[in-house]
Short mmCIF file of C-alpha atoms in Angstrom, two decimals:
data_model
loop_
_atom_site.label_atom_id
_atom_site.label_comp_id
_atom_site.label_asym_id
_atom_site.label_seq_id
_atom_site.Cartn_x
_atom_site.Cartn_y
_atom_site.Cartn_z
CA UNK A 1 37.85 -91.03 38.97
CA UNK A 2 35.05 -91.88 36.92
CA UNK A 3 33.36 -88.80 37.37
CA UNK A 4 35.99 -87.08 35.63
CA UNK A 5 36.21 -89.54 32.69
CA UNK A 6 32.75 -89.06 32.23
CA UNK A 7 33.50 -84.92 32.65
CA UNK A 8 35.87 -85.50 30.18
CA UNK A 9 34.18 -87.32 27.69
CA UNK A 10 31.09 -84.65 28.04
CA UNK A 11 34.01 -82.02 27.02
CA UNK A 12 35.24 -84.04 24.10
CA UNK A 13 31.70 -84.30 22.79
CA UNK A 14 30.96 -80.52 23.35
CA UNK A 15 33.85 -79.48 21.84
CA UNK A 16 33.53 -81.87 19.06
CA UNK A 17 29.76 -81.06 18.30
CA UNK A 18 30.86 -77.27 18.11
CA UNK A 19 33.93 -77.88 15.96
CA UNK A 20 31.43 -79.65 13.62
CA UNK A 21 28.58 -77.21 13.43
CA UNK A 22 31.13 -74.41 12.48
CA UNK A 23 32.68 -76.90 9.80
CA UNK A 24 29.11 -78.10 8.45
CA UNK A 25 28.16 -74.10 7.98
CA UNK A 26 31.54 -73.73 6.30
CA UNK A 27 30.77 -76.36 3.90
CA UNK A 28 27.21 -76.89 3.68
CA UNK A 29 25.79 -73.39 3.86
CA UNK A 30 28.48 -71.19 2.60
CA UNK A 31 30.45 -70.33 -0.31
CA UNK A 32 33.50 -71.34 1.39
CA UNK A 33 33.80 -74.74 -0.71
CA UNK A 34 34.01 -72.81 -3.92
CA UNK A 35 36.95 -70.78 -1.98
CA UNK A 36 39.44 -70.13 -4.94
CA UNK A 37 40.64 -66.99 -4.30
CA UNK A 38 44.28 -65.99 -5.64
CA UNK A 39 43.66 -68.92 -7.96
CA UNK A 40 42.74 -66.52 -11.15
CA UNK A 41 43.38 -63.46 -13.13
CA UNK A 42 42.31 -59.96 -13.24
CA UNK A 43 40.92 -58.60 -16.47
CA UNK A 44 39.23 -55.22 -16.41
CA UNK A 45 36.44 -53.57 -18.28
CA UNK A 46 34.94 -50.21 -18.77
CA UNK A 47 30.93 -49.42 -18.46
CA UNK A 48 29.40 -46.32 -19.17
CA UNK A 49 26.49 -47.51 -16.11
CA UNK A 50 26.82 -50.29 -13.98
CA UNK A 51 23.47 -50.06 -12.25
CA UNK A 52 23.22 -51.90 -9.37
CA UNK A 53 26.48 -54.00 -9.96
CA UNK A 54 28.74 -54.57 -6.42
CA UNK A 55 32.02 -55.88 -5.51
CA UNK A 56 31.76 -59.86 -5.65
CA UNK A 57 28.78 -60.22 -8.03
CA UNK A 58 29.18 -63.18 -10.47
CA UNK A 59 30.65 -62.84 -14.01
CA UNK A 60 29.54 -65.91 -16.34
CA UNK A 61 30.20 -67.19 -19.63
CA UNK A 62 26.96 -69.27 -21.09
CA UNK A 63 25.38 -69.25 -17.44
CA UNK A 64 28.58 -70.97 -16.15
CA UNK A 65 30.56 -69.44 -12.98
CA UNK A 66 33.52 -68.39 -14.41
CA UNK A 67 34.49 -65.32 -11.42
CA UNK A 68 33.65 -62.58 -9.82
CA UNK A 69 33.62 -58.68 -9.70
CA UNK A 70 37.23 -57.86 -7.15
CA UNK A 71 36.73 -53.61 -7.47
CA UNK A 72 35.04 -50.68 -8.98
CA UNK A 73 36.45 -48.04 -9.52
CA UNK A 74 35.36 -43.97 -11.37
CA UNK A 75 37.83 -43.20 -14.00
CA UNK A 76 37.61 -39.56 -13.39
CA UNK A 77 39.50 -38.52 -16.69
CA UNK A 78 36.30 -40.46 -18.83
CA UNK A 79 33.83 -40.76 -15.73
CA UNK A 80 33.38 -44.45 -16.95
CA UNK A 81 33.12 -47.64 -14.50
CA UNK A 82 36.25 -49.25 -14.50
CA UNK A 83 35.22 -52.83 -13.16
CA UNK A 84 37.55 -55.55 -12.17
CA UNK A 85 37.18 -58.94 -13.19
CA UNK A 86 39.01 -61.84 -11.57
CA UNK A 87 38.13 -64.90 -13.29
CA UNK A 88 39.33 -68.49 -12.21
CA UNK A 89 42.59 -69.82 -13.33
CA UNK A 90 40.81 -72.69 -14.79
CA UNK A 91 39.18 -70.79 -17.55
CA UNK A 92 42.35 -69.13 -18.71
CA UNK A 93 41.44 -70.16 -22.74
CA UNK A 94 39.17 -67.16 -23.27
CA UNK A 95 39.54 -64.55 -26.21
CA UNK A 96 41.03 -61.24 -25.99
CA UNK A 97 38.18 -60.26 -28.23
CA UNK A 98 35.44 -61.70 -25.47
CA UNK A 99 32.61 -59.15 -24.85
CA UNK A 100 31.35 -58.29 -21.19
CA UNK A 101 27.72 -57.47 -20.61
CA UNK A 102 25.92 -56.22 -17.30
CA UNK A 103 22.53 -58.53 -16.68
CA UNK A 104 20.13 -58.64 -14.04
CA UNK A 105 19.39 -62.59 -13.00
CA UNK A 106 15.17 -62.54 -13.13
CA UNK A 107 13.27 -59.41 -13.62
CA UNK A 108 13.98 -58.03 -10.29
CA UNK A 109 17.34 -60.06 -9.53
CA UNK A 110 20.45 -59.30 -8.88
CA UNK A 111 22.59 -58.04 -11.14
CA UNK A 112 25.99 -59.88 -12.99
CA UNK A 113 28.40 -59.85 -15.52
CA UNK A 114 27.85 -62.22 -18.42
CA UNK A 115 31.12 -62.84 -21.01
CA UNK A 116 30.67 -64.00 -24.51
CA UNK A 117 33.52 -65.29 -26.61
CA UNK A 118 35.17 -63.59 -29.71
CA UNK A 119 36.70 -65.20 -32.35
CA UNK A 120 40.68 -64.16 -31.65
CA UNK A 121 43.23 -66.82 -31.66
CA UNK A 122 45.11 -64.91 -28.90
CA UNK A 123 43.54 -65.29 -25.15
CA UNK A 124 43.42 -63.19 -22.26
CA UNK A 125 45.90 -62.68 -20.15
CA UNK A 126 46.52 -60.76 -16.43
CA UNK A 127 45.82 -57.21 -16.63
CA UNK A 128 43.68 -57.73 -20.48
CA UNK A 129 40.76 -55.19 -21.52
CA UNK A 130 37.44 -55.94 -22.22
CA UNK A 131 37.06 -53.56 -25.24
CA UNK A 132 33.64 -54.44 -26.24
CA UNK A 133 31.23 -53.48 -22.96
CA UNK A 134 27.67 -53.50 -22.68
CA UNK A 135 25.76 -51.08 -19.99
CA UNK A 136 23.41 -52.28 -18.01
CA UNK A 137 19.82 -51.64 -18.59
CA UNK A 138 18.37 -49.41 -15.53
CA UNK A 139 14.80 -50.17 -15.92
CA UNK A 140 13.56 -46.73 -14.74
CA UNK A 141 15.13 -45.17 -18.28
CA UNK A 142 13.56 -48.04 -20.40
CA UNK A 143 10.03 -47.38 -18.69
CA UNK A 144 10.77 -43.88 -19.14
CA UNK A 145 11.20 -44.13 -22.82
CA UNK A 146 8.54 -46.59 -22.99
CA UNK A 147 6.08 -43.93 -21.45
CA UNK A 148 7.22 -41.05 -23.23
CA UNK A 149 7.42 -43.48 -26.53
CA UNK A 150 3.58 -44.48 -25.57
CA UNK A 151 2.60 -40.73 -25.07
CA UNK A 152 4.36 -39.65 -28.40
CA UNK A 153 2.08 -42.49 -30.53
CA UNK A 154 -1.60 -40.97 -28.79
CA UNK A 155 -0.77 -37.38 -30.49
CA UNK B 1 19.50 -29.68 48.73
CA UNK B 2 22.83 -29.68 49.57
CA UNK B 3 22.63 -33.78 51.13
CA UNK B 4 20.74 -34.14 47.62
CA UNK B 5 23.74 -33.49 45.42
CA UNK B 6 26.01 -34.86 48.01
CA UNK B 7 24.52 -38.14 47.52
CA UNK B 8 24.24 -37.99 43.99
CA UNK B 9 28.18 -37.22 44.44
CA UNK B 10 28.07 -40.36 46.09
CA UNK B 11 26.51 -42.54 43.63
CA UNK B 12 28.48 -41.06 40.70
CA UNK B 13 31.53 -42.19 42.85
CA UNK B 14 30.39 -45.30 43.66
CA UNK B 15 29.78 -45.98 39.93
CA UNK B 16 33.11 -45.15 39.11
CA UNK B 17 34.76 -46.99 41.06
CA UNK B 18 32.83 -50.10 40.11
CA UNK B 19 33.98 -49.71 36.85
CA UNK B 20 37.31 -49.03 37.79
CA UNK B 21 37.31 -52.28 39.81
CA UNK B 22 35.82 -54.00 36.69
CA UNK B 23 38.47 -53.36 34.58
CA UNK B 24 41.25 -54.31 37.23
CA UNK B 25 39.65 -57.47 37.81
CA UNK B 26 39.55 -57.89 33.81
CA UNK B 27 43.26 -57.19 33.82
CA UNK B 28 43.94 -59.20 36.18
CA UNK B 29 42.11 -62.63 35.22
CA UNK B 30 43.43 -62.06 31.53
CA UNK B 31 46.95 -61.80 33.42
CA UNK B 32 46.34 -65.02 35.02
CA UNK B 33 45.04 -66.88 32.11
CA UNK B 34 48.13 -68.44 30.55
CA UNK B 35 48.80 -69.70 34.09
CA UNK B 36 45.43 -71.69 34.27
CA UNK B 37 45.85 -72.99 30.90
CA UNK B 38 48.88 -75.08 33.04
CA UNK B 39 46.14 -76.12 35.59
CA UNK B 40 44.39 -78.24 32.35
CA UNK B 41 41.81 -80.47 34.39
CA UNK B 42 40.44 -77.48 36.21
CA UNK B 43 39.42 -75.97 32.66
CA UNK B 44 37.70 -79.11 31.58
CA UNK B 45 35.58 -79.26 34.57
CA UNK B 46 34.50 -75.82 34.24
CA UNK B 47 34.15 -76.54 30.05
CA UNK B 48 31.88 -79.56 31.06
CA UNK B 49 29.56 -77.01 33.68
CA UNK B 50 29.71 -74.54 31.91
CA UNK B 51 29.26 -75.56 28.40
CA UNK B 52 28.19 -79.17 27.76
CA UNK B 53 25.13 -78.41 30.75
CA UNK B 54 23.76 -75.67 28.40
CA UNK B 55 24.09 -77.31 24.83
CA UNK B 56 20.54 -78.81 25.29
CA UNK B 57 18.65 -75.74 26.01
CA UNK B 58 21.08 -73.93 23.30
CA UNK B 59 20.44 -76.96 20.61
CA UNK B 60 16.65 -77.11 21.60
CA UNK B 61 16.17 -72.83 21.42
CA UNK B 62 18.24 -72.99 17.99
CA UNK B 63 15.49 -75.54 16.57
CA UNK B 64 12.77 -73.66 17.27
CA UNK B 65 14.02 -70.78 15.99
CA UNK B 66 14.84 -72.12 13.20
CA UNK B 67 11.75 -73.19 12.54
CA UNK B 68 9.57 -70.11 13.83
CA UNK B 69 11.96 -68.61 11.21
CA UNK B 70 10.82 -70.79 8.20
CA UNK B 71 7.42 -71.03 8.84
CA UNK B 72 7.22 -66.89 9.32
CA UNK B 73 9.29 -66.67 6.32
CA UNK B 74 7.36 -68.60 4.37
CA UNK B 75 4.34 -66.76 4.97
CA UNK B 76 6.07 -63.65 3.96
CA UNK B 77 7.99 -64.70 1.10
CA UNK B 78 5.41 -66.52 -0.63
CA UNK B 79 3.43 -63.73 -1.28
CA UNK B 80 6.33 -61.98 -3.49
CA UNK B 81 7.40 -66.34 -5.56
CA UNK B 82 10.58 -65.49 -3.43
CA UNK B 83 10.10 -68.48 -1.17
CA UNK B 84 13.12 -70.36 -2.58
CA UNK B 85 14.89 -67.87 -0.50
CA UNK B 86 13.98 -69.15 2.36
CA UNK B 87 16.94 -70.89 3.23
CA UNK B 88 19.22 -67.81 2.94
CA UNK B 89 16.86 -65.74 5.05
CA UNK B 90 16.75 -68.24 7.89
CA UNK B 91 20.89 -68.77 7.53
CA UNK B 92 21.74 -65.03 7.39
CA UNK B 93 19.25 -64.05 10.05
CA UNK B 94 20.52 -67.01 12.68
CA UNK B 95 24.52 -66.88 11.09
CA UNK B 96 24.79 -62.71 11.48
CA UNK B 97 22.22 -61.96 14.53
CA UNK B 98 20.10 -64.35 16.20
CA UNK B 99 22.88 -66.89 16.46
CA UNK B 100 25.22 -64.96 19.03
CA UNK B 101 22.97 -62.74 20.45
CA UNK B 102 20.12 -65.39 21.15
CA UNK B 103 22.68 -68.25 22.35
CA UNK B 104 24.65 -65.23 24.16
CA UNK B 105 21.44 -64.06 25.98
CA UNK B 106 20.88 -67.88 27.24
CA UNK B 107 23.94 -68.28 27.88
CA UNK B 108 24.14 -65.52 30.62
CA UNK B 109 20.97 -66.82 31.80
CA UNK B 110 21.81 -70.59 32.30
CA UNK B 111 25.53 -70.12 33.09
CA UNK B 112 25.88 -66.58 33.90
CA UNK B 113 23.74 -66.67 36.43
CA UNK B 114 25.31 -69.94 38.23
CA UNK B 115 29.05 -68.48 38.03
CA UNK B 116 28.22 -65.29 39.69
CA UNK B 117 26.08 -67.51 42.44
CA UNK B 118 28.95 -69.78 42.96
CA UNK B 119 31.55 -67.28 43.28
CA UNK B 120 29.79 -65.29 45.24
CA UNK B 121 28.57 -68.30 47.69
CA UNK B 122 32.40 -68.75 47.27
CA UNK B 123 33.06 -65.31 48.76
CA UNK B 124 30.25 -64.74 51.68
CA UNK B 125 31.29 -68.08 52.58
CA UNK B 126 35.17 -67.04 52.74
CA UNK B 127 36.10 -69.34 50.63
CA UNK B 128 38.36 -66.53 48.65
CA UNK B 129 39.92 -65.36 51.24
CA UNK B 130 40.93 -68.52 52.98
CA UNK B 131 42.69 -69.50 49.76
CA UNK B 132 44.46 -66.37 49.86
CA UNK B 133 45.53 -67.28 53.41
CA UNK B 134 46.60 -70.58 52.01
CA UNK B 135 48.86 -68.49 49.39
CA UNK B 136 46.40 -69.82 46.59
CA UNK B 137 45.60 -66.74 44.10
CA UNK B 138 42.02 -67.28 43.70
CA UNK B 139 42.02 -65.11 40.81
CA UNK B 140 43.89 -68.11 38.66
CA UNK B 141 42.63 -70.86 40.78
CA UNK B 142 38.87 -70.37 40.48
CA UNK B 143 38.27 -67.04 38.77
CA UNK B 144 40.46 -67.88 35.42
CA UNK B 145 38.92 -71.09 34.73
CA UNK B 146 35.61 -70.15 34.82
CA UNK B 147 36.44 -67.40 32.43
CA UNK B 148 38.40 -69.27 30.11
CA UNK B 149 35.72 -71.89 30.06
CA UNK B 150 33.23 -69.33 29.13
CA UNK B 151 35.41 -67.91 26.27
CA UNK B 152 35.62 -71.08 24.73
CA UNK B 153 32.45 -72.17 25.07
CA UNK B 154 30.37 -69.13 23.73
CA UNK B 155 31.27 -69.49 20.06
CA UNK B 156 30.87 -73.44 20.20
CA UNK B 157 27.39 -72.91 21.63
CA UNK B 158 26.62 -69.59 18.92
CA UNK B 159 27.83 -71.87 16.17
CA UNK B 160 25.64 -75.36 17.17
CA UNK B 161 22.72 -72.69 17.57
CA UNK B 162 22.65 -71.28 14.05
CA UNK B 163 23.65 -74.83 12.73
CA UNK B 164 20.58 -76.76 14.70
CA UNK B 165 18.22 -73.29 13.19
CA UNK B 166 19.13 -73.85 9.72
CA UNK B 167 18.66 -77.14 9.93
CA UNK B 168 15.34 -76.56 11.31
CA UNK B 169 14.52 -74.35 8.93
CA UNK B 170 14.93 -77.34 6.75
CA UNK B 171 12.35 -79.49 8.19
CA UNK B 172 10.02 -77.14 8.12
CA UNK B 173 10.75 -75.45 4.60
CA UNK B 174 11.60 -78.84 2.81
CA UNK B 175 9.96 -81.45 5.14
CA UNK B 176 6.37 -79.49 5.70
CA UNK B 177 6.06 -77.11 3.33
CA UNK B 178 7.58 -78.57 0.06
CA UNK B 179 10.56 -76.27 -0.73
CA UNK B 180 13.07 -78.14 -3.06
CA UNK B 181 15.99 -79.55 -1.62
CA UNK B 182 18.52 -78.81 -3.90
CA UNK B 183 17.60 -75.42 -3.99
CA UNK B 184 17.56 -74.55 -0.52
CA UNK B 185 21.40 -75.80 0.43
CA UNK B 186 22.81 -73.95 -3.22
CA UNK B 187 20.64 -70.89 -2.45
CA UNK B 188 22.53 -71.12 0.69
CA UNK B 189 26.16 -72.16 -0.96
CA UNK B 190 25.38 -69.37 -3.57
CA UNK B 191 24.28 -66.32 -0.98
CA UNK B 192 26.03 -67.05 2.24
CA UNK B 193 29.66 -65.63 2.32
CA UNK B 194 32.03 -67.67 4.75
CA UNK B 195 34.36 -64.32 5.73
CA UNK B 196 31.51 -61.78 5.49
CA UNK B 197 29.09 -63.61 7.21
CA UNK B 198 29.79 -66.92 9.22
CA UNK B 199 33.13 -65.53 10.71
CA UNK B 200 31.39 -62.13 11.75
CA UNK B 201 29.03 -64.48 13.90
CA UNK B 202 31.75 -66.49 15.41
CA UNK B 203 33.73 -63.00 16.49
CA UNK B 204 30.39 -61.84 17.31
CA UNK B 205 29.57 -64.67 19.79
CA UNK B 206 33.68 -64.80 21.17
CA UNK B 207 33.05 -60.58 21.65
CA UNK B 208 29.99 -61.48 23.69
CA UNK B 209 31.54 -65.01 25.36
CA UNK B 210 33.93 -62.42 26.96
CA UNK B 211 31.66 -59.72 28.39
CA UNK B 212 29.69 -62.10 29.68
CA UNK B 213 32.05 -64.37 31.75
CA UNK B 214 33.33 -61.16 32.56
CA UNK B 215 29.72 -59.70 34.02
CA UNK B 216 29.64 -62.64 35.70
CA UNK B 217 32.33 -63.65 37.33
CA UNK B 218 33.47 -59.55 38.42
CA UNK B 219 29.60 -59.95 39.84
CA UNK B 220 30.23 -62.49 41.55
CA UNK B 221 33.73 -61.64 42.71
CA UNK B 222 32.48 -58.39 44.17
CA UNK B 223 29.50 -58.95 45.61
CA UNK B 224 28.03 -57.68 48.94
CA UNK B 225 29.15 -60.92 50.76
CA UNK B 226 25.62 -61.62 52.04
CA UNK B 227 22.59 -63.64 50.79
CA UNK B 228 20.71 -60.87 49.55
CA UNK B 229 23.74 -59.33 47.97
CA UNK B 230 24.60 -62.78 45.77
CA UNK B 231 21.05 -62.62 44.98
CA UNK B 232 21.37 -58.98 43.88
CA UNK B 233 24.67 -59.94 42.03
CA UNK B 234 23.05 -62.87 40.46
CA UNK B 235 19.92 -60.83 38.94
CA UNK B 236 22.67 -58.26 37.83
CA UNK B 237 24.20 -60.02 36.20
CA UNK B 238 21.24 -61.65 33.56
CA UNK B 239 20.74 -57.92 33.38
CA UNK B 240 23.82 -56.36 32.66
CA UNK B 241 24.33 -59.10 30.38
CA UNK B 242 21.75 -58.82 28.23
CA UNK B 243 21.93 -55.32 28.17
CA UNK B 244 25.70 -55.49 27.08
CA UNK B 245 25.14 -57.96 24.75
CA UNK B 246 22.18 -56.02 22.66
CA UNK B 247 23.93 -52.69 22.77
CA UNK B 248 27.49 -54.40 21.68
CA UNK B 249 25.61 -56.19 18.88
CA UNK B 250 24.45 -53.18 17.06
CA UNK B 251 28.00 -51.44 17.35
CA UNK B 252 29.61 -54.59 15.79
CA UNK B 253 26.62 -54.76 13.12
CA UNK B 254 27.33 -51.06 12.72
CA UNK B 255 31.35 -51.87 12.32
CA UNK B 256 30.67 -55.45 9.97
CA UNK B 257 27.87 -55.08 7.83
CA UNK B 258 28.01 -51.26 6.94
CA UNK B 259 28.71 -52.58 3.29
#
């Protein structure tokens, strides 16, 4: 009989001790505590490049989280980027007139899109567009036009 | 000649209806499965040999991989100022690969091995077929337990082994070499996805949990009822294991991370 409490109490601890090493990577080491999906609204914007942008990249407003990138998608009528914004519920006071910009984080970094308020009274809502877009900067066309820039100066 | 492709006829037969035998046996223990869940104390027992006996070797391997990984990673990284990264390096590499497949490939070794012995000491010894003469299925009496145990326990293992390797990564990278604390758990918050990457481990490591109780305990259930045949069945089964395991791991990589 005591052989199996002790069994038992070897099982509870096991169990436990796995039970907590999934929940401390769920909090601790994943993104799972800043889970706020379904919590936001969509706004889309149109790029004419969005380099190396992907599907859950940040979007930011003065360095802050604000949401993330849900889809991308070709417009094949204007062969733009239309890019899908879903920003947190919380931040629902931004201007229709905001401006969306693609940056890369560091010289080499990833790459995210950073908002910057307009003026307008009226705010975004579900389903908005961003009218005013900025590309991003692929750094193989500035070094190109830096070269051929550099080249054009020595004649 | 014509012995030559007779026996290769043979083999090829043989093989087949291995397999064959495999899968019925599969079928059948997943049959009896809700049944055992009834017989509760027999599952705990087999939970407690099965799992709790090979959390220290799983807790101790997951340490020192974790902290082979951040010294090696630091070494690399530093060369390129990336060694903030560190922490999501170590996470991804133990959360998405080494995690499962490293706990999976001790796991077959430490309890793999044992279930096929014992159920195959089990069968040489009768013991299977006199609890069939005592109307006892020992499919759900001994076989479903075992397998049930093994289910449960891969993913618990998988999970403490890439949670005991990050945190060694973090006694190496912030206790020896100086990394910033802060940084390395918000790299990790910021770069680790829960759905993408965490819960493709722990489907990873119940994928191999199966296959392996299943290796083992068809092994043992089908062994040549000798001594040399539960020996054969026994090294058969690390093998097989860790074959299945490596092969199955780049198929599911293939399916999860094809991003």
């Amino acid at each position: 009989m005591r052989q199996t409490k002790a069994v038992e109490i070897g099982v509870g601890l096991f169990v436990a001790a796995g039970l907590i090493a999934l929940f401390v990577m769920a909090i601790k080491m994943s993104n799972f505590s800043s889970f706020d999906n379904g919590a936001g609204y969509d706004v889309t914007a149109r790029f004419d490049n969005i380099g190396g942008l992907k599907e859950r990249s940040p979007v930011s407003m003065a360095g802050v989280k604000v949401g993330q990138v849900s889809s991308i998608a070709l417009d094949s009528q204007t062969y733009e980027a239309v890019v899908t914004l879903t920003i947190n519920s919380q931040y629902a006071a931004l201007p229709l007139d905001t401006s969306a910009s693609i940056f890369t984080a560091g010289l080499l970094g990833e790459q995210y899109i950073a908002l910057e308020p307009g003026g307008e009274e009226t705010y975004l809502a579900n389903g908005s567009e961003l009218q005013l877009t900025q590309s991003a900067l692929v750094l193989e066309q500035l070094i190109g036009q830096f070269l051929f820039n550099a080249g054009g100066d020595d004649e | 000649m014509n012995t030559w492709i007779q026996q290769l006829g043979q083999a090829g037969i043989r093989f087949f209806q291995r397999v064959g035998r495999a899968f019925l046996f599969l079928i059948k223990v997943l049959m009896s499965v809700p049944a055992s869940l009834l017989r509760f104390n027999l599952l705990v027992q087999q939970l407690y040999y099965v799992g709790v006996l090979s959390m220290l070797i799983i807790v101790v391997s997951g340490l020192f991989v974790g902290m082979v990984l951040g010294l090696q990673g630091y070494n690399t990284l530093v060369d390129f100022g990336a060694e903030e990264s560190l922490s999501v390096m170590v996470a991804l590499s133990l959360v998405r690969e080494l995690g499962p497949v490293v706990a999976g490939l001790l796991f077959a070794g430490r309890a793999g091995s044992a279930l096929t012995a014992e159920i195959g000491l089990m069968k040489s010894t009768e013991q299977l077929s006199g609890m069939e003469m005592m109307a006892v299925d020992p499919v759900s009496r001994v076989i479903a337990p075992r397998f049930l145990a093994g289910l449960i326990s891969m993913p618990l293992l998988a999970a403490m082994f890439s949670a005991v390797g990050v945190l060694g990564g973090y006694f190496v990278g912030v206790g020896l070499l100086g990394l910033d604390d802060g940084a390395f758990w918000s790299q990790l918050q910021s770069k680790v996805d829960f759905q993408g990457d965490i819960l493709n481990g722990v489907i990873k490591s119940i994928v191999f949990g199966l296959v392996i109780s299943w290796i083992a305990l068809f092994e043992g259930y089908d062994t040549v009822p000798t001594s040399e045949g539960v020996g054969r069945a026994t090294t058969r089964t690390v093998v097989h294991s860790a074959l299945a395991i490596l092969g199955l791991d780049f198929i599911l990589t293939a399916l999860m991370f094809d991003e």
